[in-house]
Short mmCIF file of C-alpha atoms and ligand atoms in Angstrom, two decimals:
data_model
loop_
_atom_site.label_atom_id
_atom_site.label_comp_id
_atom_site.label_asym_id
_atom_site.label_seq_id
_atom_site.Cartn_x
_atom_site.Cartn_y
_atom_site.Cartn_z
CA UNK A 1 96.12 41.54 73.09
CA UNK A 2 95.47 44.91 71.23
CA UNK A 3 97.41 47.38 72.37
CA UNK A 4 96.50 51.19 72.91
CA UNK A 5 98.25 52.17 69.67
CA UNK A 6 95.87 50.43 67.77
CA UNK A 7 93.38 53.60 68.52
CA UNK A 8 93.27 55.20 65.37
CA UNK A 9 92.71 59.13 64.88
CA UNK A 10 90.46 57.75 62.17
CA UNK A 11 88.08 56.40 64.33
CA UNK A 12 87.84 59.73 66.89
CA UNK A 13 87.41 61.50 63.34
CA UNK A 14 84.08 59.29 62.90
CA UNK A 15 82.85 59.01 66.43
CA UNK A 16 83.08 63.17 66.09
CA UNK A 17 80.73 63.15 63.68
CA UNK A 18 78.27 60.84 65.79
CA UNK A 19 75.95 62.03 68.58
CA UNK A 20 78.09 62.31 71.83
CA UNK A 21 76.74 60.48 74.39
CA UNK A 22 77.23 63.05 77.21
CA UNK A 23 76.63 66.94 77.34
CA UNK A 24 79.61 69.67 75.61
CA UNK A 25 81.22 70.26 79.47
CA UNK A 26 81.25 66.55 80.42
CA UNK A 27 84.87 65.08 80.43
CA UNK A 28 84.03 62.07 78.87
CA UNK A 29 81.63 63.81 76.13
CA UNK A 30 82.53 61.30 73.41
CA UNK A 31 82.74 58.14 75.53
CA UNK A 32 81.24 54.72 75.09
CA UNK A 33 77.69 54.13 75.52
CA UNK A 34 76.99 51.15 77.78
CA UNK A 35 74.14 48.90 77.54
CA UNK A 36 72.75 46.29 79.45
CA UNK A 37 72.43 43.05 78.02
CA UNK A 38 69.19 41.61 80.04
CA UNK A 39 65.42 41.33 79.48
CA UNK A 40 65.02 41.51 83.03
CA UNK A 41 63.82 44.91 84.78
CA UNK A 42 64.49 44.04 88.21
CA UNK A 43 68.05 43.88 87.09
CA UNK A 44 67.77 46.80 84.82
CA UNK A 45 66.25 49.08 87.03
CA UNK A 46 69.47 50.00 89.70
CA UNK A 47 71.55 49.85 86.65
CA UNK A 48 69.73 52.35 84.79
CA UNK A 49 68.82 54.54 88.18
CA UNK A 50 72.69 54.20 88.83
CA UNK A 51 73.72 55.54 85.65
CA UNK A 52 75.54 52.74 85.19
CA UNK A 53 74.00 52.05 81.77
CA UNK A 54 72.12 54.18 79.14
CA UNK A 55 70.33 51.58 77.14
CA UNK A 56 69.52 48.00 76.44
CA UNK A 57 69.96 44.90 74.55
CA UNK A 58 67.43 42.00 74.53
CA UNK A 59 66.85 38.91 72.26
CA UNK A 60 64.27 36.11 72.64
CA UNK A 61 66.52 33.79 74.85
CA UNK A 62 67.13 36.73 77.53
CA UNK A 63 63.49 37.22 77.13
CA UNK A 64 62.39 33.31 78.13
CA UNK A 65 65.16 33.96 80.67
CA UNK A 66 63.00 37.02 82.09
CA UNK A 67 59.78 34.85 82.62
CA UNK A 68 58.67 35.20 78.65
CA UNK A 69 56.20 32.24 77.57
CA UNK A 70 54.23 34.27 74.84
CA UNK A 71 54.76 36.13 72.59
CA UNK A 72 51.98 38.60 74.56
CA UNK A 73 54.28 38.48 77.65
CA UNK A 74 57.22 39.52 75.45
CA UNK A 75 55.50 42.69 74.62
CA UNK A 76 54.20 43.79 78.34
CA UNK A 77 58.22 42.83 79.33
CA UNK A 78 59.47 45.14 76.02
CA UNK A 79 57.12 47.96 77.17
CA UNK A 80 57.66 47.96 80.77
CA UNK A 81 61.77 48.25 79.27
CA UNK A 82 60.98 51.28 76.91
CA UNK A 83 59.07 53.01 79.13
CA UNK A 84 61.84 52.98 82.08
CA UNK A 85 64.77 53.75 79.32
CA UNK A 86 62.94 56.34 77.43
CA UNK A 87 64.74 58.42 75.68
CA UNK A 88 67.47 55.59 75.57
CA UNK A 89 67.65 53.02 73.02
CA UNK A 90 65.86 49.32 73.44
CA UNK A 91 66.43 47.17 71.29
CA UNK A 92 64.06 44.35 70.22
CA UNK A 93 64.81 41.39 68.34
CA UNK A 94 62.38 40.22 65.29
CA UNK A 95 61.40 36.44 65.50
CA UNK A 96 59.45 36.08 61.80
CA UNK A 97 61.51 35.16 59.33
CA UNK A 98 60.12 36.19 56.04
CA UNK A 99 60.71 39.85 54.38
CA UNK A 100 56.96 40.71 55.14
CA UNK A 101 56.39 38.87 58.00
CA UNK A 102 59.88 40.66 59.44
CA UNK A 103 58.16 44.31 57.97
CA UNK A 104 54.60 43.49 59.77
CA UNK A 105 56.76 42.45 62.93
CA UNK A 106 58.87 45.55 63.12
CA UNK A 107 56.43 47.97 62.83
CA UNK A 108 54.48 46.50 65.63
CA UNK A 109 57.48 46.42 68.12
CA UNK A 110 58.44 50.14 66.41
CA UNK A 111 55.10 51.60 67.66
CA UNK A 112 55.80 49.88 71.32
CA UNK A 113 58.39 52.78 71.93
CA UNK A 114 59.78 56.14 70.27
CA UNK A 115 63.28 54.62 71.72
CA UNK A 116 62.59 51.42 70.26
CA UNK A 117 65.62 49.96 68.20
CA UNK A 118 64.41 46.63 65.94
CA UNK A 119 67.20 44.16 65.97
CA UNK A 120 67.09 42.18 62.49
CA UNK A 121 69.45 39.04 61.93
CA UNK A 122 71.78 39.75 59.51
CA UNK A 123 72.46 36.12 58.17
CA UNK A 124 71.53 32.40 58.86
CA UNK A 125 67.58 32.11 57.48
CA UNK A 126 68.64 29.49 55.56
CA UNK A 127 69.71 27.24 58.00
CA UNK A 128 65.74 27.60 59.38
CA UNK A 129 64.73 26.98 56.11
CA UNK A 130 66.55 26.17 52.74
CA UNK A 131 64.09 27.51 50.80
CA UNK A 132 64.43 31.19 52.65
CA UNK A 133 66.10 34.39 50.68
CA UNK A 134 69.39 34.67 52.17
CA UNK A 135 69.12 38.35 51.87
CA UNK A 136 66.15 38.65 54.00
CA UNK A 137 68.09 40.71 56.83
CA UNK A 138 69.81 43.17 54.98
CA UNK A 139 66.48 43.98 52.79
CA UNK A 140 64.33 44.40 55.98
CA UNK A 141 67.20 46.73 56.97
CA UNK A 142 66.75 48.58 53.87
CA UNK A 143 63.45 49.26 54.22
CA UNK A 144 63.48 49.45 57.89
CA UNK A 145 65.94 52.62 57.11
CA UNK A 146 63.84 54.17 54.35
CA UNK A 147 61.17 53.84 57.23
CA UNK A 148 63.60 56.23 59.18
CA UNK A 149 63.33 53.33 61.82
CA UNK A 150 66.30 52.55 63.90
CA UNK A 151 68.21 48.94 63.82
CA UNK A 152 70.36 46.56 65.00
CA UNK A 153 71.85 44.57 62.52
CA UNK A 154 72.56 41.13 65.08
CA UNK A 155 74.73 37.59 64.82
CA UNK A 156 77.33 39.29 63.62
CA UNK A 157 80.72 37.27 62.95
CA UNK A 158 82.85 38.87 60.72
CA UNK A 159 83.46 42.21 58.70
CA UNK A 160 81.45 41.46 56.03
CA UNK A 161 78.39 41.12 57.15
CA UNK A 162 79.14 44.09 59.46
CA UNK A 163 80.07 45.92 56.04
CA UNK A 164 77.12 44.77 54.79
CA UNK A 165 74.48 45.74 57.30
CA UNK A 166 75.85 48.95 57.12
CA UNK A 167 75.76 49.62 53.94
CA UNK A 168 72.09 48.49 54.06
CA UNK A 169 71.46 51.21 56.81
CA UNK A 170 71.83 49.63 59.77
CA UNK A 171 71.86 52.54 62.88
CA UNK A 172 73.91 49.54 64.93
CA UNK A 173 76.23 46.51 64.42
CA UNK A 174 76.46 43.81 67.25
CA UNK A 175 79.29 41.71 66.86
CA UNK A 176 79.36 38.46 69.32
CA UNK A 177 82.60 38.50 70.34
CA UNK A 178 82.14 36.12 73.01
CA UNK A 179 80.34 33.49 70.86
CA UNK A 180 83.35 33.76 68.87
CA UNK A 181 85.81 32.41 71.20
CA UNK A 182 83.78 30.12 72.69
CA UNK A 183 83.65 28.61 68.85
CA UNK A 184 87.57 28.90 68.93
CA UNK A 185 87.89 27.18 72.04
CA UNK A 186 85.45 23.84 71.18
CA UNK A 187 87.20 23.89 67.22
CA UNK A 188 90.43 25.11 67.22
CA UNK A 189 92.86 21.83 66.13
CA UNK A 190 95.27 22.67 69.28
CA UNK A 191 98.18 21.28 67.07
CA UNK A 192 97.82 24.35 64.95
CA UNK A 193 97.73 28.05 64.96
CA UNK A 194 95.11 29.48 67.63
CA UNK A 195 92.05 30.41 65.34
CA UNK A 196 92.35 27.91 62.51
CA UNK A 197 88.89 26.65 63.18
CA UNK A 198 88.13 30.22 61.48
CA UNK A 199 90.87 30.54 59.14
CA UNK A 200 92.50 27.93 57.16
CA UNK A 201 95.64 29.53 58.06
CA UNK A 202 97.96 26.72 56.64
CA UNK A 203 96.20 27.75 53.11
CA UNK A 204 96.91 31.33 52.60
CA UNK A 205 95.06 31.25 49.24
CA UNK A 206 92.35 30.11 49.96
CA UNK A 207 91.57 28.93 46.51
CA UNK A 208 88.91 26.09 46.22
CA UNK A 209 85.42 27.28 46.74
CA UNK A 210 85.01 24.42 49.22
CA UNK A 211 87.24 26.27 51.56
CA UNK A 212 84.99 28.45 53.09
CA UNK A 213 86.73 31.31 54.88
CA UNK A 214 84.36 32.80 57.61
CA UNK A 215 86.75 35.23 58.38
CA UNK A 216 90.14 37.13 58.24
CA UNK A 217 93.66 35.53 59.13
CA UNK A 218 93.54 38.85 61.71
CA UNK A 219 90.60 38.14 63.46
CA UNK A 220 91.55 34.32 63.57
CA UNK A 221 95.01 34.31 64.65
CA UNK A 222 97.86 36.40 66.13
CA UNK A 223 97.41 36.04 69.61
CA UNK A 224 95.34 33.69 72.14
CA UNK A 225 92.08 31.91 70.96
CA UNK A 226 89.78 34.36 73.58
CA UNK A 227 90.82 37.39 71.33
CA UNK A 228 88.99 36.70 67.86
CA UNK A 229 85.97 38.55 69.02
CA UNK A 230 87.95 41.63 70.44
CA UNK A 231 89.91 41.46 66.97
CA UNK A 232 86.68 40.91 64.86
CA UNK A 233 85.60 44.81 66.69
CA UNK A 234 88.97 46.02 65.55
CA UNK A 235 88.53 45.03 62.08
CA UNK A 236 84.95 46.48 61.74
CA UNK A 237 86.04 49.23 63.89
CA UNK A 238 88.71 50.04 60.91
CA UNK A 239 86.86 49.19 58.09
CA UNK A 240 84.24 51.86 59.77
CA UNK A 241 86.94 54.26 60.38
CA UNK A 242 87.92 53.91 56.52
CA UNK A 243 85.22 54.77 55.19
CA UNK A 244 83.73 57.09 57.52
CA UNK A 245 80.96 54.40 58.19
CA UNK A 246 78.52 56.24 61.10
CA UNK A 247 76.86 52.89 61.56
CA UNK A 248 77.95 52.01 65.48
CA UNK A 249 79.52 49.04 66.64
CA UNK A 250 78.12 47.77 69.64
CA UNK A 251 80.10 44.78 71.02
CA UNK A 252 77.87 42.13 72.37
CA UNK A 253 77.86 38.42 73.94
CA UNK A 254 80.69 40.09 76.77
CA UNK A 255 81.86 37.18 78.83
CA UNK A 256 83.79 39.15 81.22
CA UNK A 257 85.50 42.61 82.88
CA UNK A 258 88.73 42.17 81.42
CA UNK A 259 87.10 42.15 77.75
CA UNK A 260 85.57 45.45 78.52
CA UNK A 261 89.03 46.96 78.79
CA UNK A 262 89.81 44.80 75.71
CA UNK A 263 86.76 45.60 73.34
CA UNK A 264 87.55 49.75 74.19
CA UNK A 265 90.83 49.05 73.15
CA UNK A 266 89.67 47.47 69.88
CA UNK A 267 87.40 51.04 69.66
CA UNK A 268 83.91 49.97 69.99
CA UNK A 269 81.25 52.79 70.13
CA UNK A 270 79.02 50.93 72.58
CA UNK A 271 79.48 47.50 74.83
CA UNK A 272 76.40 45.96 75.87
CA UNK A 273 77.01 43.87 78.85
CA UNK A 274 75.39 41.25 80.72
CA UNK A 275 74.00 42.54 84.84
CA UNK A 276 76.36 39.74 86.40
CA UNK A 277 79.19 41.64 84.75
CA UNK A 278 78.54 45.20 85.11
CA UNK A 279 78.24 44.00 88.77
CA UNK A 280 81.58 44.21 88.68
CA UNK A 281 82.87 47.45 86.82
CA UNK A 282 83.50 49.30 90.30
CA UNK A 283 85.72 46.34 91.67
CA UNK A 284 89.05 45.43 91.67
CA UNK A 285 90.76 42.93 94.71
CA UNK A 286 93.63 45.29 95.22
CA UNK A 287 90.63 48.21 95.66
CA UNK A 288 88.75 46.15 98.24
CA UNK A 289 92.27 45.70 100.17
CA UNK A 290 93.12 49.30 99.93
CA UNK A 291 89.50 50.49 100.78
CA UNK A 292 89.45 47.90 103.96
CA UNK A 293 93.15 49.37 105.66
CA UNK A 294 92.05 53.17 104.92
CA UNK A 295 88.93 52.54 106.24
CA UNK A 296 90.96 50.84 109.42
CA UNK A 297 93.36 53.69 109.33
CA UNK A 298 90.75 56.29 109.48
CA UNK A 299 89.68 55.15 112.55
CA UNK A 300 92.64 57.41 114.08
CA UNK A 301 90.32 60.59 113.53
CA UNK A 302 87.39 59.49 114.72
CA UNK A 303 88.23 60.18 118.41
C1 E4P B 1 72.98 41.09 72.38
O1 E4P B 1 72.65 41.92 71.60
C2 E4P B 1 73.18 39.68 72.04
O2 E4P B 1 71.98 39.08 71.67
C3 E4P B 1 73.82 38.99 73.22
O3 E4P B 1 74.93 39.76 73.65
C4 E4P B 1 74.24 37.56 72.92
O4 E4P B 1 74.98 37.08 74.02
P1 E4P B 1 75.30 35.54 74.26
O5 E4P B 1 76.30 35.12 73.27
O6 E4P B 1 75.82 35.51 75.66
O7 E4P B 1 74.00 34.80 74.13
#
């Protein structure tokens, strides 16, 4: 568990250089943004009305979830998104795979929206394809920035590529904390250290090139298997912080309230969140049993 120490007065020195998120008077004018992580308007909608959230995540699964079946009914779905956010920030997820098929893409789902935010896979074409350029993210990022188009660099799993994307000129990071644990949890080796399925931890050199290391003995260990992902945001968080990187991290694949509290902790500039949880944000079971006996008690001055 991070603890509030771990705030650094780094990272308020680079989230003062950012845009605030709320007005000069407002007492909370550097705070979070929240986003919600859903292709589906009827559960955007009250969120957004509510001022609950201020902008929105999709990809194509949460768009199949929302009724998607073409790639025609992913655009009416995208629009009808932009158009309620607008000015906020939508982002939409490329599905090509090739640098100019990517380009083509982008510019299509850039002209959808001026709040339009194209999400570009940072890693993994080559598990599609073997003969695909590895690189193929980060130089659609490239361009995408000397566009002067916003992005969101996504599958995030460890500094690097969050370093990476950055440095390519990604407006965005999404780190997937949750898909992180849930990795820990099916491939940690319980006779070991908690995270060794992402850190040969018994290895501290790491030497052979056959021992891939996917990430850092921080984000791996040190604490229970759920907290990789919230460690993984610290890390980039710092390495941010460092070097005065303006890039935001926006900590996605949330399984739950308790790692909202977690993932603020760990300094992320935005959490995007899925409706189910942000449900919840207002709740607590001790505030439902205090709201329930002053409601009963307040009975006394009704008469
Ligand atoms: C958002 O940007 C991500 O695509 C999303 O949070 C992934 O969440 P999941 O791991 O629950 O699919």
């Amino acid at each position: 568990m991070l603890k509030p120490s771990s705030i650094s007065a780094a990272n308020l020195h680079r989230r003062r250089q950012m845009n605030a998120v709320n007005p000069e008077n407002h007492p909370a004018k550097l705070g979070p943004r929240i986003f919600a992580d859903t292709a589906d308007i009827a559960e955007i909608r009250p969120l957004f009305e509510a001022g609950i959230i201020n902008g929105v995540t999709t990809n194509p699964t949460l768009l199949k979830k929302a009724g998607a079946d073409s790639w025609g009914s992913s655009l009416s779905i995208l629009q009808e998104i932009l158009a309620l956010l607008d000015p906020y920030p939508v982002s939409l997820e490329l599905t090509e795979l090739t640098e100019a098929g990517m380009l083509q893409q982008a510019t299509e789902l850039a002209s959808l929206g001026q709040n339009s935010v194209i999400k570009v896979p940072v890693g993994g074409y080559q598990a599609v394809n073997k003969d695909y350029d590895p690189f193929t993210g980060l130089k659609v990022l490239r361009v995408l920035w000397q566009q002067n188009i916003q992005t969101n660099a996504t599958l995030i799993f460890n500094t690097t590529q969050a370093f990476w994307a950055a440095n390519a000129g990604a407006t965005y990071v999404s780190p997937f904390l949750g898909r992180l644990a849930d990795y820990c949890y099916q491939n940690d080796l319980p006779e070991k250290t908690p995270g060794n399925a992402l850190y040969m931890v018994e290895d501290h050199k790491n030497s052979r090139d056959d021992q891939h290391v996917f990430n850092t003995e921080y984000v791996a260990s040190g604490g229970a298997t759920k907290d990789a992902g919230v460690r993984l945001i610290h890390e980039i968080v710092t390495v941010f912080a460092n070097y005065d990187i303006q890039t935001e991290v926006l900590a996605a694949s949330v399984r739950n309230s308790v790692q909202l509290s977690e993932v603020l902790l760990a300094g992320a500039d935005i959490l995007t969140v899925p409706a189910k949880v942000l449900m919840q944000v207002a709740d607590h079971p001790l505030s439902s049993a205090g709201m329930k006996t002053f409601f009963e008690d307040s009975k006394a001055f009704t008469s």
